[in-house]
């Protein structure tokens, strides 16, 4: 692999990796707060991508407006999900996980009924003629994805660490009963977390539309890699999700430049290898020495 | 201030609290003493609304709070220092304290209370950026008390604040509780350390397998033969 190809696939990998990172953060947020692996997350992403696409492609709204509308609707969907899952969680966590699986299947089939299985091609929202610097050619949209994702992550960190509601969400994730007694509505915090995680998926789904087709397959293609990225980084950790997502993106792109049809397989082989060496994931260290 | 009548609590078939009557007047410090499994924590959790009672009434300031949602109680002036401290391990000391102020909107008051708690427990100020989970047991207990005080409670309940602490730290914790009482706070204290608890209490109840076995003033209980033998080891 020469230097030009390396740099080019690195940038391309960071672009798609940013998308995986957003998806992975959604998984981790929900896991941290509710102890729940949300198996509907990929399906939510796909529905979010379709909603955005319907507005952008069919109704010709501005791309950013399409992202915002999709985020709002998907955020509400995430909060409604908490209400559906709550009674299951009272029985057992495993029922709640199965609940997410069920919701995912329903969303998947609804999407196929409404939009079919063919997939929709989405136009780039900006002129995407590659920038050529020396031998390296860069797609401007890749840079847009990287910058937009970074902005979203920074806004999320600001919300979680600098606002009262963010503090309450982090508290409720750690000590549920104590948080109740301190006046925090823990059910609402769970709903907000699921809503927020879903918004991240919607943003990722709409943004990635012009790169891939928007199709029901996104649930598995983007959703599963996001899940794997969250595990790779250390399930439940936000920095871990970012590192895991970017790693997956870069790996996949680099492998693809060499042996295209094997890119997924090789990325997953490396994934398994990392987890054998470090089962808690890359960042999955105990942050606290003793509890 | 607090009035509990005929409180019954069941866990499945286990009758953990059996018709308990208990009251705390404004400005009083009242202790509940009792052996392991007597039902002390169950009573406190019922007051906080995190354990459901099967029967009875709990009045706080003449308001029936038994069926109130737990997250609404803090607005009634209820502060809680739970058994085992239950601090937030992954939040910093300062964030733990600020979590106590979640329901408040008076910025100036919150800042003033934070400073006051740092005066009570200077170590918390030194460690304000350390994660709660990395504190020692005694420091965590101070943090749990500080967090409860950040809610600006009128009525404070503490569940075995001396549990698992070195004698010197126990002394410090009881001194602070005594000081809070002198400043006019109404307090309900659950303890197994009967000597320390009685010394700072106005009155106390002795709970045995879910029933009130004895009640009386600090002096009455300290002079009671049964209490002297079982709880004070004299
Ligand atoms: N969640 C629960 N499920 C079932 N039984 C419980 C539960 N919590 C408490 N119990 C039982 O209820 C009884 C009273 O328990 P409780 O925790 O109130 O006692 P305690 O006086 O606080 O004891 P300790 O001094 O050990 O803290 C015990 O027999 C206990 O086993
Ligand atoms: Mg107890």
XYZ file of C-alpha atoms and ligand atoms in Angstrom:
557
model
C 0.000 0.000 0.000
C 1.622 3.299 -0.989
C 1.344 6.543 0.908
C -1.286 8.104 -1.319
C -3.651 5.180 -1.027
C -2.997 5.056 2.697
C -3.915 8.691 3.296
C -6.901 8.483 1.011
C -8.333 5.395 2.652
C -7.560 6.835 6.066
C -9.716 9.895 5.341
C -12.425 7.801 3.729
C -12.287 5.436 6.714
C -12.614 8.271 9.205
C -15.661 9.474 7.278
C -17.581 6.222 7.423
C -16.040 5.588 10.849
C -17.674 8.794 12.154
C -21.020 7.348 11.143
C -20.251 4.089 12.963
C -19.125 6.112 15.977
C -22.448 7.966 16.169
C -24.305 4.662 15.981
C -22.013 3.089 18.580
C -22.511 6.012 20.989
C -26.263 5.411 20.765
C -25.797 1.788 21.797
C -23.464 2.755 24.632
C -25.614 5.560 26.024
C -28.596 3.272 26.358
C -26.506 0.445 27.758
C -24.929 2.694 30.387
C -28.235 4.074 31.552
C -30.545 1.079 31.331
C -28.119 -1.854 31.213
C -29.811 -2.683 27.964
C -28.453 -3.750 24.579
C -30.938 -2.072 22.262
C -31.412 -4.507 19.400
C -33.793 -2.123 17.645
C -31.074 0.520 17.252
C -30.131 -0.491 13.700
C -33.777 -0.572 12.652
C -34.309 2.850 14.190
C -31.377 4.132 12.152
C -32.886 2.717 8.989
C -36.309 4.242 9.659
C -34.595 7.543 10.458
C -32.723 7.365 7.158
C -35.981 6.748 5.279
C -37.811 9.590 7.006
C -34.988 11.990 6.172
C -34.881 10.716 2.625
C -38.628 11.110 2.153
C -38.328 14.757 3.087
C -35.100 15.406 1.187
C -35.678 13.387 -1.984
C -39.459 13.332 -2.361
C -40.451 16.619 -0.762
C -37.276 18.520 -1.718
C -36.657 20.052 1.672
C -33.191 21.227 2.568
C -30.892 18.361 3.677
C -30.319 19.852 7.126
C -34.053 20.364 7.613
C -34.543 16.712 6.628
C -32.050 15.670 9.313
C -33.795 17.822 11.906
C -37.265 16.509 11.081
C -36.048 12.926 11.122
C -34.262 13.525 14.454
C -37.382 14.930 16.074
C -39.638 12.110 14.900
C -37.092 9.406 15.751
C -36.407 11.037 19.128
C -40.106 10.744 19.922
C -40.048 7.132 18.740
C -37.163 6.431 21.145
C -39.080 7.960 24.054
C -42.204 5.992 23.205
C -40.047 2.866 23.165
C -39.176 3.431 26.831
C -42.875 3.444 27.666
C -43.350 0.137 25.838
C -40.282 -1.456 27.429
C -40.921 -0.249 31.016
C -43.371 -2.994 32.036
C -41.043 -5.612 30.521
C -38.110 -4.224 32.508
C -40.112 -4.679 35.720
C -40.237 -8.421 34.987
C -36.660 -8.927 33.914
C -33.929 -7.279 31.873
C -33.985 -10.178 29.431
C -37.647 -9.460 28.594
C -36.708 -5.873 27.910
C -33.960 -7.008 25.508
C -36.422 -9.280 23.761
C -38.763 -6.293 23.653
C -36.184 -4.268 21.729
C -35.754 -7.192 19.356
C -39.521 -7.277 18.804
C -39.738 -3.530 18.226
C -36.877 -3.868 15.725
C -38.689 -6.578 13.774
C -41.884 -4.513 13.677
C -39.989 -1.435 12.429
C -38.169 -3.518 9.815
C -41.380 -4.971 8.410
C -43.204 -1.656 8.501
C -40.370 -0.099 6.515
C -40.514 -2.871 3.924
C -44.312 -2.509 3.636
C -44.117 1.271 3.259
C -40.961 1.730 1.190
C -40.302 -1.685 -0.358
C -36.972 -3.465 -0.477
C -35.371 -1.741 -3.449
C -33.598 1.096 -1.780
C -33.424 4.750 -2.750
C -30.416 6.545 -4.163
C -29.851 9.876 -2.477
C -28.164 12.843 -4.124
C -25.284 14.503 -2.337
C -26.493 17.679 -0.631
C -23.306 19.477 -1.734
C -21.367 19.408 -4.947
C -19.240 16.365 -4.381
C -16.489 16.771 -6.937
C -13.339 15.379 -5.401
C -10.700 17.796 -4.253
C -7.368 16.826 -5.689
C -4.264 17.727 -3.727
C -1.202 16.244 -5.384
C -2.057 12.597 -5.924
C -4.658 12.515 -3.218
C -8.308 12.956 -4.039
C -10.740 13.661 -1.254
C -14.519 13.670 -1.351
C -15.784 16.895 0.253
C -18.831 15.081 1.608
C -16.527 12.842 3.647
C -15.153 15.918 5.350
C -18.680 17.180 5.934
C -19.561 13.912 7.648
C -16.464 14.060 9.845
C -17.073 17.675 10.889
C -20.789 17.206 11.453
C -20.217 14.078 13.549
C -17.551 15.789 15.617
C -19.936 18.690 16.251
C -22.696 16.326 17.314
C -20.351 14.490 19.703
C -19.119 17.746 21.237
C -22.690 18.962 21.711
C -23.594 15.646 23.336
C -20.636 15.818 25.717
C -21.537 19.394 26.615
C -25.108 18.343 27.321
C -24.118 15.345 29.452
C -21.374 17.079 31.433
C -22.380 20.727 31.690
C -26.140 20.733 32.101
C -28.360 19.785 35.011
C -30.409 17.387 32.914
C -27.223 15.712 31.679
C -26.076 15.273 35.278
C -29.431 13.747 36.190
C -29.192 11.347 33.250
C -25.729 10.229 34.301
C -26.836 9.923 37.947
C -29.906 7.858 37.189
C -27.706 5.479 35.224
C -25.673 4.732 38.359
C -28.003 4.666 41.378
C -31.650 4.431 40.456
C -33.303 4.530 43.904
C -31.069 7.286 45.204
C -31.769 9.367 42.114
C -35.505 8.978 42.682
C -35.192 10.235 46.245
C -33.199 13.215 44.969
C -36.167 14.149 42.799
C -35.066 12.737 39.469
C -37.770 11.122 37.392
C -35.782 8.027 36.458
C -38.315 6.794 33.882
C -38.085 10.154 32.145
C -34.273 9.951 32.206
C -34.449 6.509 30.590
C -36.835 7.838 27.948
C -34.557 10.798 27.257
C -31.579 8.466 26.921
C -33.376 6.201 24.461
C -34.595 9.293 22.623
C -31.116 10.795 22.468
C -29.528 7.523 21.339
C -32.154 7.247 18.626
C -31.531 10.824 17.480
C -27.860 9.944 16.996
C -28.914 6.961 14.887
C -31.244 9.137 12.815
C -28.529 11.714 12.164
C -26.102 8.957 11.171
C -28.712 7.288 8.973
C -29.667 10.411 7.031
C -26.054 11.530 6.665
C -24.885 8.197 5.323
C -27.749 8.073 2.794
C -25.847 9.714 -0.081
C -22.872 7.376 0.488
C -24.856 4.129 0.528
C -28.331 3.426 -0.721
C -31.099 4.019 1.780
C -32.599 0.562 2.092
C -33.953 -1.819 4.731
C -30.529 -3.507 4.700
C -29.052 -0.506 6.512
C -30.392 -1.953 9.766
C -27.882 -4.732 9.533
C -25.091 -3.206 7.473
C -24.655 0.019 9.430
C -26.457 -1.121 12.604
C -24.411 -4.241 13.230
C -21.094 -2.576 12.576
C -22.117 0.181 14.981
C -22.889 -2.506 17.563
C -19.550 -4.199 16.950
C -17.799 -0.829 17.183
C -19.409 -0.181 20.574
C -18.185 -3.564 21.801
C -14.732 -3.061 20.309
C -14.310 0.244 22.138
C -15.797 -1.066 25.395
C -19.577 -1.305 25.620
C -21.008 1.609 27.590
C -18.077 3.977 27.108
C -18.553 7.040 24.895
C -14.849 7.557 24.122
C -14.712 3.818 23.480
C -17.599 4.061 21.017
C -15.800 6.826 19.131
C -12.523 4.909 18.962
C -14.336 1.682 18.051
C -16.323 3.384 15.289
C -13.315 5.106 13.730
C -11.246 1.921 13.979
C -13.902 -0.073 12.177
C -14.270 2.565 9.481
C -10.549 2.811 8.790
C -10.012 -0.956 8.909
C -12.846 -1.618 6.543
C -11.739 1.019 4.057
C -8.096 -0.034 4.112
C -8.936 -3.671 3.616
C -11.376 -2.732 0.860
C -8.651 -0.983 -1.146
C -6.707 -4.239 -1.186
C -9.238 -7.060 -1.351
C -12.641 -5.530 -1.689
C -14.939 -8.495 -1.247
C -13.229 -9.507 2.001
C -13.420 -6.158 3.770
C -16.265 -7.043 6.161
C -14.838 -10.437 6.996
C -11.355 -9.163 7.708
C -12.662 -6.275 9.800
C -14.606 -8.761 11.912
C -11.647 -11.124 12.229
C -9.621 -8.251 13.660
C -12.595 -7.415 15.881
C -12.649 -10.913 17.341
C -8.882 -10.858 17.725
C -8.956 -7.617 19.765
C -11.672 -8.987 22.019
C -9.706 -12.180 22.655
C -6.724 -10.091 23.759
C -8.809 -7.559 25.670
C -12.340 -8.773 26.390
C -13.437 -5.463 27.944
C -12.745 -3.613 24.680
C -10.162 -0.941 23.922
C -11.306 1.668 26.456
C -13.247 -0.757 28.606
C -11.212 -0.198 31.741
C -12.803 0.261 35.111
C -12.731 4.020 35.504
C -13.019 3.648 39.250
C -10.335 1.645 41.050
C -12.628 0.473 43.816
C -16.330 0.800 44.330
C -43.262 16.612 61.645
C -43.213 12.874 60.861
C -46.005 10.610 61.982
C -46.088 6.918 61.119
C -49.196 4.920 61.995
C -49.716 1.149 61.892
C -47.117 0.669 59.183
C -47.038 -2.821 57.682
C -44.462 -3.966 55.154
C -44.280 -7.356 53.492
C -41.668 -8.870 51.201
C -43.656 -11.663 49.616
C -44.749 -13.671 52.660
C -42.145 -12.151 55.002
C -43.831 -9.687 57.362
C -40.878 -7.347 57.872
C -42.580 -4.405 59.613
C -45.562 -5.098 61.865
C -47.873 -2.269 62.779
C -45.202 0.263 63.672
C -46.186 3.612 65.211
C -43.493 6.240 65.328
C -43.288 10.001 65.422
C -40.686 12.720 65.225
C -41.484 16.248 66.386
C -40.004 19.301 64.726
C -36.433 19.927 65.897
C -36.093 16.494 67.485
C -33.404 13.888 66.861
C -34.977 10.458 67.159
C -33.117 7.154 66.793
C -34.284 3.714 65.801
C -32.128 0.980 67.311
C -32.351 -2.678 66.492
C -30.494 -5.798 65.463
C -29.820 -6.888 61.882
C -32.997 -7.655 60.031
C -35.231 -5.875 62.559
C -36.827 -3.802 59.798
C -35.113 -0.443 60.287
C -34.133 0.095 56.662
C -37.562 -1.048 55.519
C -39.222 1.726 57.530
C -36.899 4.370 56.095
C -37.413 3.126 52.546
C -41.161 3.271 53.057
C -40.833 6.906 54.142
C -38.858 7.628 50.952
C -41.427 5.833 48.840
C -38.985 3.291 47.421
C -40.536 0.370 49.314
C -44.276 -0.082 49.111
C -46.134 -0.430 52.394
C -48.994 -2.917 52.678
C -50.873 -0.792 55.176
C -50.743 2.229 57.476
C -50.123 5.925 57.038
C -47.054 8.110 56.870
C -47.580 11.837 57.428
C -44.874 14.398 56.779
C -45.964 17.862 57.916
C -49.531 16.518 58.166
C -49.479 15.466 54.532
C -50.031 11.790 53.722
C -46.949 10.856 51.718
C -47.436 7.097 51.627
C -48.606 6.985 48.039
C -46.624 9.891 46.779
C -44.168 9.199 43.933
C -40.636 8.974 45.379
C -39.242 11.678 43.105
C -41.804 14.175 44.422
C -40.808 13.762 48.078
C -37.668 15.861 47.945
C -39.887 18.889 47.389
C -41.565 18.059 50.712
C -38.208 18.624 52.418
C -37.100 15.028 52.792
C -33.346 14.324 52.796
C -32.046 10.753 52.725
C -28.661 9.254 53.576
C -29.128 5.621 52.588
C -27.624 2.466 54.021
C -24.386 1.735 52.191
C -24.090 5.429 51.148
C -25.144 4.899 47.525
C -22.934 7.658 46.225
C -22.488 7.919 42.468
C -19.166 6.145 41.815
C -18.589 7.598 38.341
C -19.462 11.194 39.191
C -16.946 13.537 40.793
C -17.413 14.617 44.388
C -18.736 17.986 43.257
C -21.124 16.376 40.773
C -22.389 14.070 43.522
C -23.137 17.116 45.649
C -24.758 18.967 42.752
C -26.983 15.952 42.112
C -28.473 16.709 45.531
C -29.426 20.176 44.303
C -31.202 18.803 41.216
C -34.667 19.946 42.326
C -33.532 23.442 43.324
C -33.463 26.575 41.228
C -31.927 29.085 43.689
C -28.428 29.382 42.233
C -27.110 31.597 45.005
C -28.526 29.303 47.676
C -26.987 26.266 46.008
C -23.550 27.910 45.863
C -23.832 28.934 49.522
C -24.863 25.438 50.610
C -21.968 23.938 48.664
C -19.555 26.168 50.570
C -21.236 25.268 53.868
C -20.794 21.554 53.157
C -17.157 22.115 52.260
C -16.813 23.765 55.689
C -18.384 20.777 57.432
C -16.213 18.365 55.448
C -13.055 20.132 54.195
C -11.796 16.864 52.663
C -14.654 17.000 50.148
C -13.406 20.334 48.905
C -9.866 18.988 48.508
C -11.239 16.023 46.595
C -13.962 17.868 44.695
C -12.701 16.620 41.305
C -12.092 13.012 42.391
C -14.590 10.330 41.346
C -16.918 9.335 44.162
C -15.970 5.692 43.748
C -12.350 6.486 44.541
C -13.069 7.929 47.996
C -12.480 6.031 51.235
C -15.482 4.684 53.135
C -15.488 7.570 55.607
C -15.190 10.153 52.851
C -18.048 8.472 50.971
C -20.209 8.710 54.089
C -19.429 12.413 54.363
C -20.303 12.779 50.691
C -23.623 10.990 51.197
C -24.482 13.320 54.074
C -23.329 16.344 52.071
C -25.438 15.306 49.104
C -28.514 14.960 51.334
C -27.858 18.413 52.791
C -27.659 19.861 49.268
C -31.355 19.029 48.867
C -31.940 21.643 51.614
C -33.969 19.227 53.745
C -36.234 20.123 56.628
C -36.269 16.502 57.702
C -33.197 14.296 57.394
C -33.117 10.534 57.697
C -29.863 8.634 58.046
C -29.464 4.864 57.779
C -26.488 3.532 59.760
C -24.053 6.332 58.943
C -21.379 4.728 61.172
C -21.438 1.359 59.420
C -17.986 0.038 58.605
C -16.094 3.151 59.686
C -13.043 3.530 61.933
C -13.849 4.815 65.464
C -12.274 8.219 64.868
C -14.382 8.763 61.744
C -17.500 7.540 63.575
C -16.905 10.232 66.199
C -16.592 12.872 63.497
C -19.800 11.764 61.758
C -21.816 11.804 64.993
C -20.407 15.189 65.868
C -21.707 16.575 62.576
C -25.125 14.984 63.110
C -25.265 16.517 66.595
C -24.314 19.878 65.130
C -27.050 19.670 62.484
C -29.553 19.011 65.237
C -28.346 22.022 67.201
C -28.886 24.111 64.073
C -32.528 23.051 64.159
C -32.698 20.167 61.704
C -35.253 17.449 62.425
C -33.527 14.065 62.200
C -34.470 10.386 62.195
C -31.386 8.229 62.715
C -31.122 4.470 62.333
C -28.146 2.984 64.140
C -26.663 -0.168 65.558
C -24.090 1.885 67.403
C -26.531 2.471 70.276
C -24.186 4.286 72.600
C -23.247 6.993 70.121
C -26.800 7.254 68.809
C -28.408 7.610 72.247
C -25.879 10.218 73.317
C -27.009 12.666 70.636
C -30.729 11.658 70.567
C -33.733 13.200 72.262
C -35.719 9.978 72.060
C -35.295 6.505 70.626
C -37.274 3.452 69.575
C -36.032 -0.103 69.861
C -37.211 -2.301 67.025
C -37.296 -6.096 67.362
C -38.311 -8.296 64.433
C -40.546 -5.666 62.926
C -42.207 -4.447 66.146
C -41.474 -1.514 68.432
C -40.289 -3.206 71.619
C -39.366 -0.110 73.585
C -39.474 3.633 73.307
C -38.370 6.432 75.513
C -36.105 9.386 76.116
C -32.360 9.091 75.846
C -32.048 8.797 79.660
C -34.829 6.242 80.035
C -33.286 3.961 77.454
C -29.731 4.363 78.716
C -30.983 3.289 82.146
C -33.129 0.445 80.859
C -31.594 -2.887 81.855
C -32.506 -4.644 78.644
C -31.025 -1.885 76.490
C -27.918 -1.751 78.666
C -27.394 -5.460 78.283
C -28.173 -6.004 74.605
C -27.330 -2.724 72.913
C -24.848 -1.008 75.168
C -23.037 -4.148 76.325
C -22.963 -3.044 79.958
N -35.905 -6.624 49.129
C -36.187 -7.553 50.061
N -36.717 -8.743 49.702
C -37.011 -9.679 50.624
N -36.822 -9.527 51.935
C -36.300 -8.371 52.360
C -35.952 -7.328 51.442
N -35.448 -6.300 52.143
C -35.479 -6.684 53.438
N -35.993 -7.923 53.582
C -36.188 -8.632 54.850
O -36.931 -7.817 55.713
C -36.412 -7.861 57.017
C -36.038 -6.478 57.491
O -34.961 -6.007 56.682
P -34.318 -4.567 56.870
O -33.312 -4.378 55.809
O -35.396 -3.577 56.988
O -33.596 -4.729 58.282
P -32.591 -3.765 59.025
O -33.138 -3.583 60.393
O -32.321 -2.556 58.240
O -31.290 -4.667 59.121
P -29.728 -4.247 59.069
O -29.373 -3.750 60.409
O -29.017 -5.527 58.759
O -29.568 -3.234 57.996
C -35.252 -8.831 56.986
O -35.720 -10.086 57.417
C -34.878 -8.889 55.538
O -34.371 -10.166 55.211
Mg -30.666 -1.757 57.406
